[in-house]
Coordinates of C-alpha atoms and ligand atoms in Angstrom, one line a residue:
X1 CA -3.3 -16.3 19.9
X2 CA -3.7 -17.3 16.3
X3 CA -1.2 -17.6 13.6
X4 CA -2.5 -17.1 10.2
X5 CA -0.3 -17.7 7.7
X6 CA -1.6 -16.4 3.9
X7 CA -0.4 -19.4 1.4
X8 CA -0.6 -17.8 -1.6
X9 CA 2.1 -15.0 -0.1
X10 CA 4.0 -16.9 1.5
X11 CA 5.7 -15.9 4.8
X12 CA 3.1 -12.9 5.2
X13 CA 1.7 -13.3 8.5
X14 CA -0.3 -11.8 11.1
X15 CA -1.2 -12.3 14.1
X16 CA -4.8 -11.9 15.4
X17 CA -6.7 -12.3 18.9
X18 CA -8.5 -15.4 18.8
X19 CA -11.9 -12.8 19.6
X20 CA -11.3 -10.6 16.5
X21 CA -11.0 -13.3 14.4
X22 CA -14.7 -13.4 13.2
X23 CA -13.9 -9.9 12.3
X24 CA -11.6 -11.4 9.5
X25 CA -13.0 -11.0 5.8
X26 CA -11.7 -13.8 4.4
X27 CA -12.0 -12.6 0.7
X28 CA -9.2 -10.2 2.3
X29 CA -5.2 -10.6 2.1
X30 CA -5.8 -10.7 6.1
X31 CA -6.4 -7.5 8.5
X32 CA -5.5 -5.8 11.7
X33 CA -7.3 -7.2 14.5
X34 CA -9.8 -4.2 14.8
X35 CA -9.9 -0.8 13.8
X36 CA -8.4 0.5 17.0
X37 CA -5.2 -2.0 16.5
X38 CA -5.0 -0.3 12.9
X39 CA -5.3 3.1 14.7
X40 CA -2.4 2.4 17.2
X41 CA -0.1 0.7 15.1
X42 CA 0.0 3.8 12.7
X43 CA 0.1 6.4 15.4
X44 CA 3.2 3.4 16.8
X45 CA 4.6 4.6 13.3
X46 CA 3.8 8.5 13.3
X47 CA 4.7 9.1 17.1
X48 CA 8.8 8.5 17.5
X49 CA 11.5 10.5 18.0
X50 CA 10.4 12.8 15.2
X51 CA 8.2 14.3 17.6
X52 CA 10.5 14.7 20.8
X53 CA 14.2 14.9 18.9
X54 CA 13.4 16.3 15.0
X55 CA 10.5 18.6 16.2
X56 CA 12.2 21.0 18.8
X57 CA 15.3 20.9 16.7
X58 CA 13.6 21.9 13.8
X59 CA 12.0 24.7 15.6
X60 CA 14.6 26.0 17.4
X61 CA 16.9 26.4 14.0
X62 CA 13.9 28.2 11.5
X63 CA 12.6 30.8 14.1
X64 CA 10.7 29.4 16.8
X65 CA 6.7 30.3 16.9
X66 CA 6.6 30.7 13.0
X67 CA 8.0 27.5 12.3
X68 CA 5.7 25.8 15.1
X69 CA 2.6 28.0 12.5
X70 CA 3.8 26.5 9.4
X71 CA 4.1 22.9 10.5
X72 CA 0.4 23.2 11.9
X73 CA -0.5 24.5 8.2
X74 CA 1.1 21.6 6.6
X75 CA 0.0 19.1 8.5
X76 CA -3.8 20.1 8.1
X77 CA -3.4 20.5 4.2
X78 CA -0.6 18.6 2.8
X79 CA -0.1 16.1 5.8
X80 CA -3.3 15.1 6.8
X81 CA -4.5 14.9 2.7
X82 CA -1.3 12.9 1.6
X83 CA -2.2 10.5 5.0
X84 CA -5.1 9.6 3.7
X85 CA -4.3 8.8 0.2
X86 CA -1.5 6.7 1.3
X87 CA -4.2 4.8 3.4
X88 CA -6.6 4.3 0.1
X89 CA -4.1 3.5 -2.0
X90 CA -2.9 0.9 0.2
X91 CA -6.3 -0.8 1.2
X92 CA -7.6 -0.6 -2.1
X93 CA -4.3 -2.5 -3.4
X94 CA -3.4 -4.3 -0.3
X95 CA 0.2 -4.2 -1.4
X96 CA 3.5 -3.0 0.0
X97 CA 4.4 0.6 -2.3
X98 CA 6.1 -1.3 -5.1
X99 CA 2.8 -3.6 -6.0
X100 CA 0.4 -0.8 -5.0
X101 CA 1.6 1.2 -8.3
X102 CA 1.9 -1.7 -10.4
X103 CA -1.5 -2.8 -9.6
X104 CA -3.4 0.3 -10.8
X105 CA -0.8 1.1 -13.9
X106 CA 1.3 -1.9 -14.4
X107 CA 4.8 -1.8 -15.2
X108 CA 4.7 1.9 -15.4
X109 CA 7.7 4.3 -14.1
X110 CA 5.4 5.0 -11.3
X111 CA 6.8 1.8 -10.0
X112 CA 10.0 3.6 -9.7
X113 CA 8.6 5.4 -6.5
X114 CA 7.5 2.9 -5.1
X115 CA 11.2 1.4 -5.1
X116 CA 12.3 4.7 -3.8
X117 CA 10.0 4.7 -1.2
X118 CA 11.2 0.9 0.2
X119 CA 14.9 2.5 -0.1
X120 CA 14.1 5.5 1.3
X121 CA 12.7 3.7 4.6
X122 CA 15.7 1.5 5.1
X123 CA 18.1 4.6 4.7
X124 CA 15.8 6.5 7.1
X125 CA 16.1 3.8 9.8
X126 CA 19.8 3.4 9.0
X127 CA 20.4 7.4 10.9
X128 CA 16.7 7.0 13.1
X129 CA 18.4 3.9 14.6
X130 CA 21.4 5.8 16.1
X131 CA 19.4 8.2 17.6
X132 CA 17.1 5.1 18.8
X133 CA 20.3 3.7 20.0
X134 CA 21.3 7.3 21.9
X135 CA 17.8 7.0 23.3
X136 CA 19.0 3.6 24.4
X137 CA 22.6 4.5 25.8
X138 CA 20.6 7.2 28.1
X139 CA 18.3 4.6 29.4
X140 CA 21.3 3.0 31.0
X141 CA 23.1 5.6 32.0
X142 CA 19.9 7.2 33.6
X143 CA 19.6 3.6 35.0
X144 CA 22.9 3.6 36.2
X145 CA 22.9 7.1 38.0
X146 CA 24.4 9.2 35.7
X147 CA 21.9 12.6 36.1
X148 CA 20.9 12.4 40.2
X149 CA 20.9 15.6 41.7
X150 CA 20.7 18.7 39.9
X151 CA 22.7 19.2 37.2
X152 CA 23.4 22.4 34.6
X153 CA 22.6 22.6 30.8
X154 CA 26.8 22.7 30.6
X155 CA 27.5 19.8 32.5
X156 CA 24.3 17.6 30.4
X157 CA 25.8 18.5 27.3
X158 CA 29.3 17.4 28.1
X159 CA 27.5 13.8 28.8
X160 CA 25.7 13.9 25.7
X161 CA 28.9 15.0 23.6
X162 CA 31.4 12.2 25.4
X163 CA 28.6 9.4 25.0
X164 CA 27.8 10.6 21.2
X165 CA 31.5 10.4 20.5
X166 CA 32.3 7.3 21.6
X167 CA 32.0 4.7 18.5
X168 CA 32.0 1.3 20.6
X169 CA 29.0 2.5 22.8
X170 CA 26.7 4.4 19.4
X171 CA 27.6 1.7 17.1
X172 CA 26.6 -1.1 19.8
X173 CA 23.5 0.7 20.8
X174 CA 22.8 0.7 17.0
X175 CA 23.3 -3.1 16.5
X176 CA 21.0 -3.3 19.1
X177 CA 18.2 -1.3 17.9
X178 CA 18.4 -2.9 14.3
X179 CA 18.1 -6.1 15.7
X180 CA 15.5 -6.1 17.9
X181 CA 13.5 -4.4 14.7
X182 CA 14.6 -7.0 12.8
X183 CA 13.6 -9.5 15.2
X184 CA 10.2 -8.4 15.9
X185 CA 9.7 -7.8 11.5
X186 CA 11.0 -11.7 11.1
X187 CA 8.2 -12.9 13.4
X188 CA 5.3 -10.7 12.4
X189 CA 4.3 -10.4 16.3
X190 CA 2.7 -7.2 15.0
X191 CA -0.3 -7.8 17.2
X192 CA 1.8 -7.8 19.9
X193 CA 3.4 -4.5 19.8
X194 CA -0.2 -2.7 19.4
X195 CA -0.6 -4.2 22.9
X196 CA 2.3 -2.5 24.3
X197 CA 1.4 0.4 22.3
X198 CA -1.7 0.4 23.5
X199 CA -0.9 0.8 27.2
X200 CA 2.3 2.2 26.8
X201 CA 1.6 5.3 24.5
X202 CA -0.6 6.8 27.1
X203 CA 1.6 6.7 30.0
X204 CA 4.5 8.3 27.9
X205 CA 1.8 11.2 26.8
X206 CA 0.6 11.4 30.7
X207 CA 4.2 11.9 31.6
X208 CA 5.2 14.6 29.0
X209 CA 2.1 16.3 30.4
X210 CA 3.8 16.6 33.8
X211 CA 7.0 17.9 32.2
X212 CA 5.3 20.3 30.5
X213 CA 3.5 21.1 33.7
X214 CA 7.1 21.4 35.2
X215 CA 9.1 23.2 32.8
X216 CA 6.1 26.2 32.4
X217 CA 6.1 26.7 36.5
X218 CA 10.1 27.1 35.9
X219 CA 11.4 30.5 37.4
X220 CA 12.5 32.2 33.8
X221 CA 10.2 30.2 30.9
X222 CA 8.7 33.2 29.7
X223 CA 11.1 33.8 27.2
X224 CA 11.2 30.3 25.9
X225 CA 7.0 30.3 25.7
X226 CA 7.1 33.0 24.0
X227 CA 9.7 31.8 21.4
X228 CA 7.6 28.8 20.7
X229 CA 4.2 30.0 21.0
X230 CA 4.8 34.0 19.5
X231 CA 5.2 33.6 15.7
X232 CA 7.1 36.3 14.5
X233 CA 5.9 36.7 11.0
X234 CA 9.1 38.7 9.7
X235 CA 11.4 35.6 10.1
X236 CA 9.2 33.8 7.4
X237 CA 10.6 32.5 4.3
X238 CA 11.1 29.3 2.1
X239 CA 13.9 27.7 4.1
X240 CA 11.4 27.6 7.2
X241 CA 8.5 26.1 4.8
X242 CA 10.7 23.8 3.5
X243 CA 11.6 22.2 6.7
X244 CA 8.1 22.6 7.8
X245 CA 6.7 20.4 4.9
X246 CA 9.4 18.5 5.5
X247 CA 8.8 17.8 9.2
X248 CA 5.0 17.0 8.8
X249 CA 6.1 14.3 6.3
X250 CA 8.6 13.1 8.6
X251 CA 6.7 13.1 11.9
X252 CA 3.2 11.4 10.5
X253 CA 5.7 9.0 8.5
X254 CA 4.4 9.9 5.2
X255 CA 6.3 9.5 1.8
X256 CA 7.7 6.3 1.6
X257 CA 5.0 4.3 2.1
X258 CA 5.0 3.0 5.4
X259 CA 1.2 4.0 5.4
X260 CA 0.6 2.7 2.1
X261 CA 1.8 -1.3 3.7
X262 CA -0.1 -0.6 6.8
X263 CA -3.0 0.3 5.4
X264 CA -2.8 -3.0 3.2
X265 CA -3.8 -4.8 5.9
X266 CA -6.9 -2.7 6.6
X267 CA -10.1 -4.5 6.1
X268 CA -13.0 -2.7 4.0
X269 CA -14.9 -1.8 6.8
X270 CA -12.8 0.7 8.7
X271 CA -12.7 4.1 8.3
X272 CA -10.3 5.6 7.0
X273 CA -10.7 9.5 7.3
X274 CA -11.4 9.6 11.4
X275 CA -8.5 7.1 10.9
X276 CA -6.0 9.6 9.1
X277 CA -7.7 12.7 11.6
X278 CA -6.8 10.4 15.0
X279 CA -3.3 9.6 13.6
X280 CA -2.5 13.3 12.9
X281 CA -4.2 14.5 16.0
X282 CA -2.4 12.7 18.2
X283 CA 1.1 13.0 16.4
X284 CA 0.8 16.2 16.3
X285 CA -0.1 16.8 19.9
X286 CA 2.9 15.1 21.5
X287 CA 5.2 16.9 19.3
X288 CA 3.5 20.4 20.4
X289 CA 3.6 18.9 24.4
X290 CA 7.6 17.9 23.5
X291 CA 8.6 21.9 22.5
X292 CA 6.5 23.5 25.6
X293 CA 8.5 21.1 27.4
X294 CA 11.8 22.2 26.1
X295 CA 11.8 26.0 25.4
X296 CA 10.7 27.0 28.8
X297 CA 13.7 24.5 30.5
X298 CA 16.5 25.6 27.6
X299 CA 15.8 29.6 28.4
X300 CA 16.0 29.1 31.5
X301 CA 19.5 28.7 31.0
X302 CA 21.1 32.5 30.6
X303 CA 22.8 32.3 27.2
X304 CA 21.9 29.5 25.5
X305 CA 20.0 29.7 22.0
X306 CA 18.3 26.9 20.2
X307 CA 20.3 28.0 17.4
X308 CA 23.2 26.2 18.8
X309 CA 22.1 22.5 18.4
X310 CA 21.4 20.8 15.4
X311 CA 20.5 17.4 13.8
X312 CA 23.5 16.4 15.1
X313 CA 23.8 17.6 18.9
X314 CA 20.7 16.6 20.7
X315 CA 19.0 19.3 22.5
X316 CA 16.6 17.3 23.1
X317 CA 19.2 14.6 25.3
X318 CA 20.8 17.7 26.7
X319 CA 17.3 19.3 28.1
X320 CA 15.6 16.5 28.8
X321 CA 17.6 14.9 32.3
X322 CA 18.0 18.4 33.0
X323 CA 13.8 19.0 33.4
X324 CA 13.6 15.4 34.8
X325 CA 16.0 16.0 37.9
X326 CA 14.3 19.0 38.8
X327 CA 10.7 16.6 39.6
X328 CA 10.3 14.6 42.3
X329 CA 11.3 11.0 41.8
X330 CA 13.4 11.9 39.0
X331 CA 15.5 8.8 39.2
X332 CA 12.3 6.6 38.4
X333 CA 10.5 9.3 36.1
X334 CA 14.3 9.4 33.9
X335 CA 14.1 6.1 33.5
X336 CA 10.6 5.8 32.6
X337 CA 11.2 8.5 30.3
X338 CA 13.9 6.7 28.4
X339 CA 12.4 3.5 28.1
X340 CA 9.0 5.0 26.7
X341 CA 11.0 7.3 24.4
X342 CA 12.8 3.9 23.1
X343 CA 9.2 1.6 22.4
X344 CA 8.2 5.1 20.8
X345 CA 11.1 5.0 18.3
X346 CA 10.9 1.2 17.7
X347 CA 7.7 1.1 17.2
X348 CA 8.6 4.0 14.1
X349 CA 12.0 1.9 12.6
X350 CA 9.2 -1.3 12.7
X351 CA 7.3 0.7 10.3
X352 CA 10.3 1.4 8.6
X353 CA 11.5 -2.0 7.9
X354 CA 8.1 -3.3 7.0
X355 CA 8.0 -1.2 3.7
X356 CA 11.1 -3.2 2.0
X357 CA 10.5 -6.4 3.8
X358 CA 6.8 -6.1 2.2
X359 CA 8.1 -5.5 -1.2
X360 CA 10.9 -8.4 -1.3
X361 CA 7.9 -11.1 0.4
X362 CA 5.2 -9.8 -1.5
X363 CA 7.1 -9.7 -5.0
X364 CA 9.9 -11.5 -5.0
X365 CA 8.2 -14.4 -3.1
X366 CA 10.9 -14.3 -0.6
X367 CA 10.9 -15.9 2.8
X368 CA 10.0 -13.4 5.3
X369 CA 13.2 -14.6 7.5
X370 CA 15.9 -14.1 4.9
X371 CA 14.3 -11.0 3.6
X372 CA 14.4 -9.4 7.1
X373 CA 17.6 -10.6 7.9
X374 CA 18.9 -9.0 4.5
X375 CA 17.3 -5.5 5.5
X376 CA 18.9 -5.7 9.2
X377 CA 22.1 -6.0 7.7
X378 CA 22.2 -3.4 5.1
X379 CA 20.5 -0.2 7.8
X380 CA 22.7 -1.7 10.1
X381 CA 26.1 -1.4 7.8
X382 CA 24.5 1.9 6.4
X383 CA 23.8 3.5 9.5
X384 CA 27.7 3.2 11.2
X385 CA 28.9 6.2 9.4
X386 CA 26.1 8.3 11.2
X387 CA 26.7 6.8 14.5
X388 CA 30.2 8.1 14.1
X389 CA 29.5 11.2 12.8
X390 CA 29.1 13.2 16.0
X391 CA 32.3 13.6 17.2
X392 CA 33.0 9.8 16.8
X393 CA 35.3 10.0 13.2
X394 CA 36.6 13.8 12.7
X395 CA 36.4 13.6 8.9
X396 CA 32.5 12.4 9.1
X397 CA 31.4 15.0 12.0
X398 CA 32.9 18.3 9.5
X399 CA 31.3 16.3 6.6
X400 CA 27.9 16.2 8.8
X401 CA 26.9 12.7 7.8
X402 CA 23.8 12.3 9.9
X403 CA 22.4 15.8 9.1
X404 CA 22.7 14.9 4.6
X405 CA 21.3 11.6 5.4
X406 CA 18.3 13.6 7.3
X407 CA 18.8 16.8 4.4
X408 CA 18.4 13.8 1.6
X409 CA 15.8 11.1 2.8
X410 CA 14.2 12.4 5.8
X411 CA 12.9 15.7 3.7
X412 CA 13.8 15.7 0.1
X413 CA 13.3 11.6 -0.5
X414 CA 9.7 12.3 1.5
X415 CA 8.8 15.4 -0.6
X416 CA 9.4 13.8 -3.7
X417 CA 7.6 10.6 -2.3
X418 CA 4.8 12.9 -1.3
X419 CA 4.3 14.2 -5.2
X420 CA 4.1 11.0 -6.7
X421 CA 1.8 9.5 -4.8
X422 CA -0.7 12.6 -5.0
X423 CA -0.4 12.9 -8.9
X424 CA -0.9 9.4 -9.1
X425 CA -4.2 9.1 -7.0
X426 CA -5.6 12.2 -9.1
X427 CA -4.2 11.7 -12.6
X428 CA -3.6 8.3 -13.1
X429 CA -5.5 6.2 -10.8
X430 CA -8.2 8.8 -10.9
X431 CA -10.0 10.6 -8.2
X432 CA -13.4 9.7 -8.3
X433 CA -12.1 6.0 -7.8
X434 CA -9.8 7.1 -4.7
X435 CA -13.2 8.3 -3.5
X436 CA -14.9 5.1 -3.9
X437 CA -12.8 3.0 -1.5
X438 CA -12.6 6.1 1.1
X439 CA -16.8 5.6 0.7
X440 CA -16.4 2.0 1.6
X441 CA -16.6 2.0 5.6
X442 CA -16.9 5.7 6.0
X443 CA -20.0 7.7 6.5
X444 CA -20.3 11.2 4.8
X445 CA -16.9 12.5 3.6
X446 CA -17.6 15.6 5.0
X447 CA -14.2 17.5 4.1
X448 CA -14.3 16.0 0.6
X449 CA -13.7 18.8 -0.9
X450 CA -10.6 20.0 0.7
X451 CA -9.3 16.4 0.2
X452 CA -9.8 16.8 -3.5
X453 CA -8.5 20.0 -3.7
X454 CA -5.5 19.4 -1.6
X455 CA -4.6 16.4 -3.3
X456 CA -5.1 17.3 -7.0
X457 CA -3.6 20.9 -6.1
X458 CA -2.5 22.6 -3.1
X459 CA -0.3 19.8 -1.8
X460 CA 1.5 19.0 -5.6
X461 CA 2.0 23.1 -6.3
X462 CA 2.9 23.5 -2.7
X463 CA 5.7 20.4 -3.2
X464 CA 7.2 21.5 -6.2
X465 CA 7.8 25.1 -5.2
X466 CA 9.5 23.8 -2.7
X467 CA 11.8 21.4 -4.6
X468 CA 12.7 24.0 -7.0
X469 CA 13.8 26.5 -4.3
X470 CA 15.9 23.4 -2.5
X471 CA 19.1 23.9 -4.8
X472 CA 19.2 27.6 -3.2
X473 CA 18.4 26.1 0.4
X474 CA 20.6 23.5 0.2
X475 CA 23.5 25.4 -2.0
Ligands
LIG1 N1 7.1 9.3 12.1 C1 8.1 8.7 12.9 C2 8.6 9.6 13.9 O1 8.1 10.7 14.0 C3 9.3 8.2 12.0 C4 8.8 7.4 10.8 C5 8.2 6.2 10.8 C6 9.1 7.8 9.5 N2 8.0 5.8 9.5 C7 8.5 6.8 8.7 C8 9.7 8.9 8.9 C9 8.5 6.9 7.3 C10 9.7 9.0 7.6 C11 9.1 8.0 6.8 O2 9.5 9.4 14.6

């Protein structure tokens, strides 16, 4: 391994394999090993717990099947275009969010986004890393025995409720989550999470494959299938397109600028629209593997309705050890399980924390340690209220911290986020000179286009309907 350390920066550092090195353009900031490391570390980002936890939730609660139709809308024309501006903005600036607007318009209030975006990302890891850390508490108590045999939906959710409620366990599980982020941000051993990632992603997708194999062959799924696959087009309205849009943003990490950073270390020579089309692909597949998974297991419980979790209730901790103790091996496969689910979600709050630690190294000239440390400390403080919001501190569980932290940041902060960046790229910076740097290292743009369309219109009209209908959603 090679430590390259950028001078003019700083503490910016990468790590590359000694044989990519040659790869290196060293007219360049730096860059990802290869264009596969590029490609795993931002699916690292996109696939978390926003696919397994967020996902089913969100469909259960806005009318199964039509929700599922929406979200597959959203990502293809406002998820998958807004993707792949945040990559062209970022290579073409090699900055974190901040620098990446001053650089094309200097000094301009579109800087402001940019600030919002490195904000928004810490106070979206500040709630993601409790649920991180629940992921974590279920690893041990998986490990330690705690669903062998079979067990009911009624007895799963009692475990869930007890071990949500309990401060000590959710606010230690956070510290714990934080700081390995924080850890693996203050040494840059990016490099060395794509190799995880790398090995590690496929065995959790090979294993949510034989759930879902599982939970379809359960006696009673039909009705759950049939929830999540049937759209029922009568149950459409704004509320389940809001939280639609808002769920592609969330899941392919769009909106604050986590894309924009990663893609500032992308060399010229990749490219970037089979880049954006692998990232959404794959996102979006695990998500629709983690809801065949649940519905058919949660129906086949007499009397239970999606309807009755939210953001703040699990379903998807509840369902989960119930689906694994009915496979063979279930003690190994629920830990396995657990421990993927938990280098899923750090490899997201990495992304996360990279967007403000970026912005103070990169602008403020700040060492990379100190910065780090800084941003541990304030998602870590931020985040206690949420991990004592479900059941933990009465007053914060009727208030519903967790699920306004999610309302605010993880859909109206990314919406907003979203906006900006495509009236930027098409009004200020300028299409046709977005266009140039997505020519550089691609072939034909084939879906041009749509791209241009989506970006100059469909995705901005599409946004702002939305935000002006929140007041009613939200009222
Ligand atoms: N996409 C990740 C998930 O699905 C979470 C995530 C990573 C994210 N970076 C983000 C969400 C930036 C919003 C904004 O779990």
């Amino acid at each position: 391994m090679v430590h390259i350390r950028e001078k003019r920066r700083g503490a910016r550092e990468l790590v590359l394999e000694e044989k990519d090195m040659s790869a290196l353009d060293k007219s360049q900031r730096g860059s990802w090993g290869s264009k596969i490391a590029f490609i795993f570390a931002a699916s690292g980002s996109a696939i978390g717990l926003g696919n397994i936890w967020r996902f089913p939730l969100m469909v259960g609660l806005n009318g199964g099947a039509i929700f599922v139709f929406c979200y597959i809308l959203a990502i293809i024309f406002v998820g998958f275009p807004v993707m792949l501006a945040e990559f062209t903005l970022g290579r073409h600036t090699a900055k974190n969010p901040v620098g990446a607007y001053n650089t094309i318009k200097p000094r301009s209030v579109w800087q402001l986004f940019g600030y919002m975006g490195a904000l928004g990302g810490a106070c979206i890891l500040s709630y993601y890393g409790v649920i991180a850390g629940w992921a974590l508490g279920y690893l041990y108590k998986t490990a330690a025995g705690a669903f062998r045999g079979d067990i009911t939906l009624a007895q799963s959710n009692t475990l869930f409720l007890n071990f949500a409620a309990n401060p000590l366990e959710t606010i230690f599980c956070l510290f714990v989550i934080v700081g390995i982020t924080t850890f693996v941000i203050s040494k840059g051993v990016r490099a060395g999470i794509e190799r995880w990632t790398k090995i590690l992603m496929p065995i959790l997708f090979g294993l949510i494959i034989l759930l879902a194999i599982r939970a379809v062959t359960l006696p009673g799924a039909g009705p759950g299938l049939s929830f999540y696959l049937k759209p029922d087009f009568s149950k459409l309205n704004m509320t389940v397109i809001f939280f639609a849009l808002g769920q592609a943003f969330f899941s392919l990490g769009l909106g604050v600028g986590t894309m924009i950073t990663y893609a500032s270390y992308l060399s010229k020579r990749e490219n970037l629209v089979t880049s954006a089309g692998w990232v959404s692909f794959s996102d979006t597949l695990i998500a629709v593997f983690a809801g065949i998974i649940i519905f058919p297991t949660l129906f086949a419980t007499p009397g239970v309705s999606p309807e009755n979790f939210s953001i703040d209730t699990g379903l998807m901790f509840q369902v989960f050890p119930l689906i694994i103790s009915k496979i063979p091996g279930g003690y190994f496969f629920g830990i396995l399980f657990f421990f993927l689910l938990l280098v899923a979600a750090l490899t997201s709050t990495v992304s996360m924390m990279e967007i403000p630690v970026a912005y103070f190294v990169d602008e403020r000239n700040w060492p990379r340690r100190k910065a780090t440390f800084l941003v541990g400390a304030f998602c870590f403080f931020l985040g206690i209220p949420s991990a004592l919001s479900v059941g933990g501190v009465p007053a914060l569980t009727q208030w519903g911290f967790l699920r306004k932290m999610d309302l605010a940041f993880g859909n109206i902060v990314l919406a907003v986020g979203a906006l900006a960046i495509c009236l930027f790229i098409s009004y200020v910076w300028k299409v046709k000179n977005a266009l140039k740097e997505i020519a550089l290292g691609s072939g034909r743009f084939r879906l041009k286009h749509l791209w241009v369309f989506s970006v100059k219109y469909a995705a901005p009209i599409v946004i702002v309907i939305i935000l002006i209908f929140i007041r009613k959603l939200t009222g």
